[in-house]
């Protein structure tokens, strides 16, 4: 209900007219009460069509056979990102509208954010090199905290990690999408005032290892997962690393994933879901069959089943590979997302994976 309300809110802010109907039936199929009808014969009908239907981006190559990058991304199918079922009809039909309001409240009775000091169980890494995904991560956590009051967080900097200033009350540290080199090294000395230079560094890596071995959880999103693989020598390989663009290129698309619903991190998820794939890794376990690494989500074995919306050149390279894994280390664990589960605050379908990961 929440996901549908979010999607309808976007449509309504754009001026799209929607109708509510009960007892709706077509082609011998009966739909539930409060089904939403969106006629396309309206001023903003094409906008609704653009964000609800799947995109089939063309396979654009230059004269050398290299893919031509899109202006932004190749998919914006909000119905897939938000896991809201949408079905197109290409013929006329009759339906009766009903008047019924919709809405949902927020807040948790704390009043102006509550009083007294809160225990920050979650830290979000904030590099001195600004990255957009860190801002989206904070936005998602702030919104979730206002609704459910269970996701308090505060930022943790390179300096704090290097100096081992990690609160004993902290359970989880989340690392948004960022390149491993930026995370490790930050700005070079001389390019910025000294207080803004340096990244996590080797000292910080050692402190993070101790944090995990003592029972903490580290969550890495998208490209940040490669930082974890490299710095902690995890028994995981990114199969996309080093692939030339002519062979593999997915510049912002929605892919199908298969979920291990028995894993606690997948609680409340369907057996099939989505992943927002944009310059993302995909994982292969490098240990023997007895590996303790848990695969929570993976891509279908058949490459033709992987792409849901957008463009996926060389999808066979990630067929059957893992998209989300959990790696035990000492008393704690490291969770690697090979995608952005909180993409632009829109991918509500994969929010549960992120919030389950920090609550285990």
Coordinates of C-alpha atoms in Angstrom, one line a residue:
X1 CA 0.0 0.0 0.0
X2 CA 2.8 2.4 0.9
X3 CA 4.6 1.7 -2.4
X4 CA 1.5 2.3 -4.4
X5 CA 0.8 5.5 -2.6
X6 CA 4.3 6.7 -3.3
X7 CA 3.9 6.0 -7.0
X8 CA 0.4 7.6 -7.1
X9 CA 1.8 10.7 -5.4
X10 CA 4.5 11.1 -8.1
X11 CA 1.8 10.8 -10.8
X12 CA -0.5 13.3 -9.1
X13 CA 2.3 15.9 -8.6
X14 CA 2.9 15.7 -12.3
X15 CA -0.8 16.4 -13.1
X16 CA -1.8 12.8 -14.1
X17 CA -5.5 12.1 -13.5
X18 CA -6.2 8.7 -11.8
X19 CA -9.5 6.9 -11.2
X20 CA -10.4 4.4 -8.5
X21 CA -12.7 1.5 -9.3
X22 CA -14.2 -1.5 -7.4
X23 CA -15.4 -4.8 -8.8
X24 CA -13.4 -4.2 -12.0
X25 CA -13.3 -7.1 -14.4
X26 CA -11.9 -7.5 -17.9
X27 CA -11.2 -10.6 -20.1
X28 CA -12.7 -12.8 -17.3
X29 CA -10.0 -11.5 -14.8
X30 CA -11.3 -9.8 -11.7
X31 CA -9.2 -7.2 -10.1
X32 CA -9.2 -6.2 -6.4
X33 CA -11.1 -3.3 -5.0
X34 CA -9.4 0.1 -5.2
X35 CA -7.8 -0.7 -8.5
X36 CA -6.4 2.4 -10.1
X37 CA -7.2 3.2 -13.7
X38 CA -5.0 5.7 -15.6
X39 CA -6.5 6.7 -18.9
X40 CA -3.8 7.8 -21.4
X41 CA -6.2 10.1 -23.2
X42 CA -5.3 13.1 -21.0
X43 CA -2.8 15.9 -21.1
X44 CA -0.1 14.1 -19.0
X45 CA -0.9 10.6 -20.2
X46 CA 2.4 10.2 -22.0
X47 CA 4.3 11.1 -18.8
X48 CA 2.4 8.2 -17.0
X49 CA 3.2 5.9 -19.9
X50 CA 6.9 6.8 -19.8
X51 CA 7.4 6.1 -16.1
X52 CA 5.2 3.0 -15.9
X53 CA 6.2 1.0 -19.0
X54 CA 9.4 -0.9 -19.5
X55 CA 12.1 0.7 -21.6
X56 CA 13.8 -1.1 -24.5
X57 CA 16.9 0.9 -25.0
X58 CA 18.5 0.4 -28.4
X59 CA 21.9 -1.3 -28.8
X60 CA 23.8 1.9 -29.8
X61 CA 27.4 1.3 -31.0
X62 CA 29.9 3.6 -32.6
X63 CA 31.9 2.8 -35.7
X64 CA 34.4 0.9 -33.6
X65 CA 31.7 -1.3 -32.0
X66 CA 31.9 0.4 -28.6
X67 CA 28.6 1.3 -26.8
X68 CA 27.5 4.9 -27.0
X69 CA 26.9 6.1 -23.4
X70 CA 23.3 7.4 -22.8
X71 CA 22.7 11.0 -21.6
X72 CA 21.7 9.7 -18.1
X73 CA 20.5 6.1 -17.6
X74 CA 18.5 3.7 -19.7
X75 CA 15.6 2.8 -17.5
X76 CA 13.1 4.8 -15.4
X77 CA 10.3 2.3 -14.9
X78 CA 9.0 3.3 -11.4
X79 CA 6.5 0.5 -11.3
X80 CA 9.4 -2.0 -11.3
X81 CA 11.6 0.0 -8.9
X82 CA 8.7 0.3 -6.5
X83 CA 7.3 -3.2 -7.0
X84 CA 3.8 -2.0 -8.0
X85 CA 2.0 -4.2 -10.5
X86 CA 1.0 -2.3 -13.7
X87 CA -0.9 -3.9 -16.6
X88 CA -1.6 -2.1 -19.9
X89 CA -4.8 -2.5 -21.8
X90 CA -5.0 -1.8 -25.6
X91 CA -8.7 -1.7 -26.0
X92 CA -11.7 0.2 -24.7
X93 CA -13.5 -1.0 -21.6
X94 CA -16.2 0.2 -19.2
X95 CA -15.6 0.8 -15.5
X96 CA -17.3 2.6 -12.6
X97 CA -15.3 5.1 -10.5
X98 CA -15.7 5.4 -6.7
X99 CA -14.7 8.3 -4.5
X100 CA -12.2 7.2 -1.9
X101 CA -9.4 9.2 -0.4
X102 CA -5.9 7.8 0.2
X103 CA -3.1 8.8 2.5
X104 CA -0.9 7.6 5.2
X105 CA 0.6 9.2 8.3
X106 CA 4.1 9.5 9.5
X107 CA 6.0 10.0 12.7
X108 CA 6.2 7.9 15.8
X109 CA 4.9 10.1 18.6
X110 CA 8.3 11.5 19.7
X111 CA 7.3 15.0 18.9
X112 CA 9.8 17.2 17.0
X113 CA 12.1 14.2 16.6
X114 CA 11.9 13.1 20.2
X115 CA 13.8 14.4 23.3
X116 CA 16.9 13.3 25.0
X117 CA 20.0 11.6 23.4
X118 CA 19.4 8.8 21.0
X119 CA 21.7 5.8 20.6
X120 CA 23.0 5.8 17.0
X121 CA 23.2 2.1 16.0
X122 CA 23.9 2.9 12.4
X123 CA 26.7 5.0 10.9
X124 CA 26.8 6.2 7.3
X125 CA 30.3 6.7 5.8
X126 CA 30.8 10.3 4.6
X127 CA 33.9 10.6 2.5
X128 CA 35.7 13.9 2.2
X129 CA 35.2 13.4 -1.5
X130 CA 31.4 14.2 -1.9
X131 CA 29.4 11.5 -3.7
X132 CA 25.7 11.7 -4.6
X133 CA 24.8 8.3 -3.3
X134 CA 25.8 9.3 0.2
X135 CA 23.2 12.0 0.1
X136 CA 20.5 9.7 -1.2
X137 CA 21.4 7.2 1.6
X138 CA 21.0 9.9 4.2
X139 CA 17.7 11.0 2.7
X140 CA 16.3 7.5 2.7
X141 CA 17.3 6.9 6.3
X142 CA 15.9 10.2 7.4
X143 CA 12.6 9.5 5.7
X144 CA 12.4 6.0 7.1
X145 CA 13.2 7.2 10.6
X146 CA 10.4 9.7 10.5
X147 CA 7.9 7.0 9.5
X148 CA 9.1 4.1 11.6
X149 CA 11.5 5.7 14.1
X150 CA 13.8 2.7 13.9
X151 CA 16.6 3.9 11.7
X152 CA 18.6 6.6 13.6
X153 CA 22.0 7.2 12.1
X154 CA 24.9 9.6 12.2
X155 CA 27.8 10.2 9.8
X156 CA 31.2 8.8 10.2
X157 CA 34.2 10.4 8.5
X158 CA 37.6 9.2 7.2
X159 CA 39.3 10.7 10.2
X160 CA 37.1 9.0 12.7
X161 CA 37.6 5.6 11.0
X162 CA 41.4 6.1 10.8
X163 CA 41.5 7.1 14.5
X164 CA 39.2 4.2 15.6
X165 CA 36.5 6.5 16.9
X166 CA 33.7 4.0 16.4
X167 CA 31.0 4.1 19.1
X168 CA 30.6 0.9 21.1
X169 CA 26.8 1.3 20.6
X170 CA 27.3 1.1 16.8
X171 CA 26.0 -2.1 15.2
X172 CA 26.4 -1.3 11.5
X173 CA 28.4 1.0 9.2
X174 CA 27.0 1.6 5.7
X175 CA 29.3 2.6 2.8
X176 CA 27.4 4.2 -0.1
X177 CA 28.4 3.7 -3.7
X178 CA 31.9 5.1 -4.3
X179 CA 35.1 4.0 -6.1
X180 CA 37.5 2.0 -3.9
X181 CA 40.4 4.4 -4.7
X182 CA 38.5 7.4 -3.4
X183 CA 37.5 5.6 -0.3
X184 CA 41.0 4.4 0.5
X185 CA 43.0 7.4 -0.4
X186 CA 40.7 10.5 -0.5
X187 CA 42.1 13.8 -1.7
X188 CA 45.9 13.8 -2.0
X189 CA 48.0 16.0 0.3
X190 CA 48.5 19.4 -1.2
X191 CA 45.3 19.4 -3.2
X192 CA 43.2 20.4 -0.2
X193 CA 43.8 21.7 3.3
X194 CA 45.2 18.9 5.4
X195 CA 42.0 18.3 7.3
X196 CA 40.3 17.3 4.1
X197 CA 42.9 15.0 2.7
X198 CA 43.4 11.3 3.1
X199 CA 40.8 8.6 2.9
X200 CA 40.1 5.6 5.2
X201 CA 43.7 4.5 4.8
X202 CA 45.4 1.3 6.0
X203 CA 44.9 2.3 9.6
X204 CA 41.1 2.7 9.0
X205 CA 41.0 -0.6 7.2
X206 CA 42.6 -2.3 10.3
X207 CA 40.0 -0.5 12.6
X208 CA 37.1 -1.7 10.4
X209 CA 38.4 -5.2 10.5
X210 CA 38.5 -5.2 14.3
X211 CA 35.0 -3.7 14.3
X212 CA 33.7 -6.6 12.3
X213 CA 35.6 -9.3 14.1
X214 CA 34.2 -8.0 17.4
X215 CA 30.7 -8.5 16.1
X216 CA 29.9 -5.5 14.0
X217 CA 28.3 -5.4 10.5
X218 CA 29.7 -3.5 7.5
X219 CA 27.3 -2.9 4.5
X220 CA 28.9 -1.9 1.2
X221 CA 26.7 -0.6 -1.7
X222 CA 27.5 -1.1 -5.4
X223 CA 31.1 -0.1 -6.2
X224 CA 32.0 0.2 -2.6
X225 CA 31.8 -3.6 -2.5
X226 CA 35.0 -3.8 -4.5
X227 CA 36.7 -1.8 -1.7
X228 CA 35.7 -4.5 0.8
X229 CA 36.7 -7.4 -1.5
X230 CA 40.2 -5.9 -2.0
X231 CA 40.9 -4.6 1.5
X232 CA 39.6 -7.5 3.5
X233 CA 40.7 -10.2 1.1
X234 CA 37.2 -11.7 0.9
X235 CA 36.6 -15.1 -0.8
X236 CA 34.5 -13.2 -3.5
X237 CA 35.4 -12.1 -7.0
X238 CA 33.8 -9.3 -9.0
X239 CA 33.3 -10.9 -12.4
X240 CA 32.7 -7.6 -14.1
X241 CA 36.1 -6.2 -13.2
X242 CA 38.3 -5.6 -16.2
X243 CA 35.7 -6.4 -18.8
X244 CA 35.9 -4.1 -21.8
X245 CA 32.9 -2.1 -22.7
X246 CA 32.5 -3.8 -26.0
X247 CA 31.8 -7.0 -24.1
X248 CA 29.9 -5.7 -21.1
X249 CA 28.0 -2.5 -20.5
X250 CA 24.9 -1.8 -18.3
X251 CA 24.7 1.9 -17.8
X252 CA 21.7 2.2 -15.5
X253 CA 19.1 -0.6 -16.0
X254 CA 16.7 -2.6 -14.0
X255 CA 17.6 -6.3 -13.8
X256 CA 15.7 -9.4 -12.5
X257 CA 17.0 -11.1 -9.4
X258 CA 16.2 -14.4 -7.7
X259 CA 16.0 -14.1 -3.9
X260 CA 16.7 -16.7 -1.2
X261 CA 13.6 -15.9 0.8
X262 CA 14.8 -18.1 3.7
X263 CA 17.6 -15.8 4.5
X264 CA 16.8 -13.2 7.2
X265 CA 18.1 -10.4 5.1
X266 CA 15.4 -11.3 2.5
X267 CA 12.6 -11.2 5.0
X268 CA 9.4 -9.9 3.4
X269 CA 10.8 -10.1 -0.1
X270 CA 9.3 -12.0 -3.0
X271 CA 11.1 -14.9 -4.7
X272 CA 11.9 -12.6 -7.7
X273 CA 12.8 -9.0 -7.4
X274 CA 14.9 -6.3 -9.1
X275 CA 18.3 -4.7 -8.9
X276 CA 19.3 -1.2 -10.1
X277 CA 22.5 -2.0 -12.0
X278 CA 24.7 1.0 -12.9
X279 CA 28.5 0.4 -13.1
X280 CA 27.9 -2.4 -10.7
X281 CA 29.8 -5.5 -9.6
X282 CA 28.5 -9.1 -9.7
X283 CA 29.9 -11.7 -7.5
X284 CA 31.4 -15.2 -7.8
X285 CA 32.4 -17.2 -4.7
X286 CA 36.1 -18.2 -4.9
X287 CA 36.2 -20.8 -2.1
X288 CA 35.2 -24.4 -2.3
X289 CA 31.6 -25.6 -2.1
X290 CA 31.7 -25.5 1.7
X291 CA 32.2 -21.7 1.6
X292 CA 30.5 -19.9 4.5
X293 CA 29.5 -17.0 2.1
X294 CA 25.7 -16.7 1.9
X295 CA 24.2 -15.8 -1.5
X296 CA 21.0 -13.8 -0.8
X297 CA 20.2 -12.7 -4.4
X298 CA 21.5 -13.7 -7.8
X299 CA 20.8 -13.1 -11.5
X300 CA 19.0 -15.7 -13.5
X301 CA 21.0 -18.4 -15.2
X302 CA 19.4 -17.6 -18.6
X303 CA 20.8 -14.3 -19.9
X304 CA 17.6 -13.6 -21.7
X305 CA 15.8 -13.4 -18.4
X306 CA 18.1 -10.8 -16.8
X307 CA 17.0 -7.5 -18.3
X308 CA 13.7 -6.1 -17.2
X309 CA 14.0 -2.5 -18.4
X310 CA 16.8 -0.6 -20.1
X311 CA 20.0 -1.8 -21.8
X312 CA 22.2 -4.8 -20.9
X313 CA 25.1 -5.4 -23.3
X314 CA 26.8 -8.7 -22.4
X315 CA 24.2 -9.9 -19.9
X316 CA 25.6 -13.4 -20.2
X317 CA 28.7 -12.3 -18.2
X318 CA 26.6 -12.0 -15.0
X319 CA 24.1 -14.9 -15.7
X320 CA 23.9 -17.0 -12.5
X321 CA 26.2 -14.7 -10.6
X322 CA 25.4 -13.3 -7.1
X323 CA 24.0 -9.8 -6.6
X324 CA 23.9 -9.8 -2.8
X325 CA 26.1 -11.8 -0.5
X326 CA 26.9 -12.0 3.2
X327 CA 30.5 -12.9 4.3
X328 CA 31.1 -13.9 7.9
X329 CA 34.3 -12.5 9.6
X330 CA 35.0 -13.2 13.2
X331 CA 31.9 -12.5 15.3
X332 CA 30.5 -10.1 12.6
X333 CA 29.8 -10.0 8.9
X334 CA 30.3 -8.0 5.7
X335 CA 27.3 -7.6 3.4
X336 CA 28.0 -6.8 -0.2
X337 CA 25.3 -5.2 -2.4
X338 CA 26.2 -5.5 -6.1
X339 CA 23.6 -2.8 -6.8
X340 CA 22.1 0.4 -5.3
X341 CA 19.2 -0.8 -3.1
X342 CA 18.2 2.8 -2.3
X343 CA 18.7 4.2 -5.8
X344 CA 17.7 7.9 -5.9
X345 CA 15.2 7.2 -3.1
X346 CA 13.0 5.4 -5.7
X347 CA 13.8 1.7 -5.5
X348 CA 11.3 0.9 -2.8
X349 CA 11.3 -2.8 -4.0
X350 CA 14.7 -3.3 -2.6
X351 CA 14.5 -1.1 0.5
X352 CA 13.7 -4.2 2.7
X353 CA 17.0 -5.8 1.8
X354 CA 18.9 -2.7 3.0
X355 CA 17.0 -2.3 6.2
X356 CA 17.0 -6.0 7.0
X357 CA 20.8 -6.0 6.5
X358 CA 21.3 -3.4 9.2
X359 CA 18.9 -5.0 11.6
X360 CA 20.4 -8.4 11.8

